[in-house]
Amino acid sequence: MRRVVKGTQGMSACVFCAIASGDSAAHEVARTDHTVAFLDNRPVFKGHVLVIPTEHVVTLPDLPDALLAPFFGEVRRIAGVIPEALGAQGTFVAMNNKVSQSVAHLHCHVVPRTKGDGLRGFFWPRVRYADGEQADYAERLRATLAG
């Protein structure tokens, strides 16, 4: 059943804002004051849910601190109910920031998983660090985080 709910702030040019505001229909599974969760139209597996903030935010680094707990709390809640609701054994939780982000509105994928479902690892090839390179990458990240 598609459910349209009016009254949430949004931006008309963004398809996810249109869903959050109720201007576009989606197969909504949950709504809070700060989030909307709905089925992905192109699921990895049936029951694949997208969780979005109702406020237009493009990437995770753009998410206001006040929305961190509400957003990830809802992601956690959805991930927690998928196994029971859909007979899955677990979930895969992921998001893209800019690269491979098909809609420029923060969204977290919560995908039902079952052992032997055919999804292998990540969606991209793996690489190896050269000798000493891993320590260099770690140091660069630590230095930048320390600011």
XYZ file of C-alpha atoms in Angstrom:
147
model
C 0.000 0.000 0.000
C 1.333 3.429 -0.895
C 0.863 5.992 1.818
C 1.105 9.722 1.234
C 1.560 11.929 4.274
C 1.459 15.723 4.000
C 3.157 18.390 6.029
C 6.880 17.559 6.131
C 9.391 20.165 4.966
C 11.111 19.392 1.683
C 12.593 20.655 -1.534
C 10.522 20.269 -4.703
C 13.518 19.379 -6.936
C 14.502 16.392 -4.775
C 12.576 13.153 -5.227
C 13.243 12.121 -1.617
C 12.081 15.495 -0.303
C 8.905 14.972 -2.321
C 8.423 11.617 -0.601
C 9.142 13.164 2.820
C 6.623 15.953 2.205
C 3.965 13.608 0.862
C 4.048 15.132 -2.627
C 5.218 11.790 -4.064
C 3.972 8.376 -3.064
C 6.244 5.656 -1.716
C 5.755 2.301 -0.046
C 6.368 3.816 3.368
C 7.189 1.475 6.232
C 7.891 3.976 9.027
C 7.871 7.678 9.784
C 9.168 9.709 12.707
C 9.462 13.457 13.235
C 12.882 13.358 11.544
C 12.907 10.330 9.232
C 10.948 8.423 6.616
C 11.638 4.787 5.747
C 10.279 3.284 2.534
C 10.906 0.418 0.148
C 13.540 0.939 -2.530
C 12.002 0.806 -6.025
C 15.076 -1.083 -7.295
C 15.845 -3.403 -4.378
C 18.920 -5.563 -3.975
C 16.515 -8.045 -2.334
C 12.786 -7.748 -1.646
C 12.232 -5.740 1.525
C 15.214 -3.403 0.856
C 14.417 -0.223 2.828
C 15.751 3.316 2.431
C 15.839 5.520 5.532
C 16.060 9.267 4.860
C 16.040 12.386 7.008
C 12.940 14.476 6.325
C 15.198 17.535 6.167
C 17.104 17.891 2.894
C 20.652 16.781 3.639
C 22.919 15.620 0.811
C 25.630 13.585 2.554
C 26.407 12.158 5.977
C 28.934 14.924 6.786
C 26.117 17.449 6.134
C 23.776 15.821 8.682
C 23.275 18.219 11.627
C 24.427 16.877 14.995
C 20.876 17.118 16.325
C 19.735 14.620 13.669
C 22.466 12.003 14.189
C 20.685 10.084 16.940
C 17.201 10.262 15.365
C 18.527 9.185 11.951
C 20.767 6.331 13.082
C 18.268 5.306 15.743
C 15.721 4.716 13.004
C 18.269 2.891 10.825
C 19.007 0.629 13.805
C 15.307 0.067 14.493
C 14.588 -0.897 10.866
C 17.645 -3.203 10.778
C 16.393 -4.819 13.976
C 12.919 -5.681 12.690
C 13.733 -6.841 9.154
C 14.829 -10.371 10.180
C 11.610 -11.082 12.071
C 9.327 -9.309 9.611
C 10.789 -10.857 6.466
C 12.307 -14.123 7.635
C 15.826 -12.845 6.965
C 18.855 -13.883 8.988
C 20.323 -10.391 9.140
C 20.779 -7.138 7.250
C 23.324 -5.220 5.194
C 23.408 -1.511 6.095
C 25.165 0.948 3.771
C 25.197 4.459 2.352
C 27.065 6.360 -0.316
C 28.263 9.952 -0.097
C 28.354 11.614 -3.523
C 30.002 8.773 -5.493
C 27.321 6.226 -6.485
C 24.689 8.266 -4.640
C 21.794 7.985 -7.107
C 19.713 10.616 -5.289
C 21.462 13.664 -3.792
C 19.647 13.287 -0.459
C 21.183 11.295 2.386
C 19.763 7.789 2.486
C 20.756 4.617 4.244
C 20.094 1.232 2.643
C 18.877 -1.526 4.959
C 18.878 -4.750 2.966
C 17.571 -8.101 4.220
C 20.224 -10.852 4.118
C 20.082 -14.613 4.289
C 23.090 -16.928 4.136
C 23.515 -18.084 0.555
C 21.502 -15.182 -0.916
C 24.214 -14.573 -3.513
C 25.422 -11.177 -2.293
C 29.172 -11.468 -1.864
C 31.114 -8.974 0.214
C 30.995 -5.425 -0.984
C 29.868 -4.204 -4.387
C 33.357 -3.151 -5.446
C 36.724 -4.895 -5.936
C 39.130 -5.142 -3.006
C 42.716 -3.852 -3.038
C 45.788 -4.600 -0.909
C 48.096 -2.161 0.827
C 51.767 -2.164 -0.128
C 54.273 -2.653 2.719
C 54.037 0.284 5.132
C 51.219 1.907 3.193
C 48.492 0.939 5.680
C 50.324 2.705 8.528
C 50.700 5.795 6.319
C 46.967 5.886 5.541
C 46.118 5.450 9.220
C 48.472 8.273 10.207
C 47.043 10.616 7.535
C 43.517 9.961 8.793
C 44.523 10.399 12.463
C 46.277 13.690 11.680
C 43.283 15.052 9.777
C 40.838 13.939 12.499
C 43.013 15.655 15.139
C 42.598 18.821 13.095
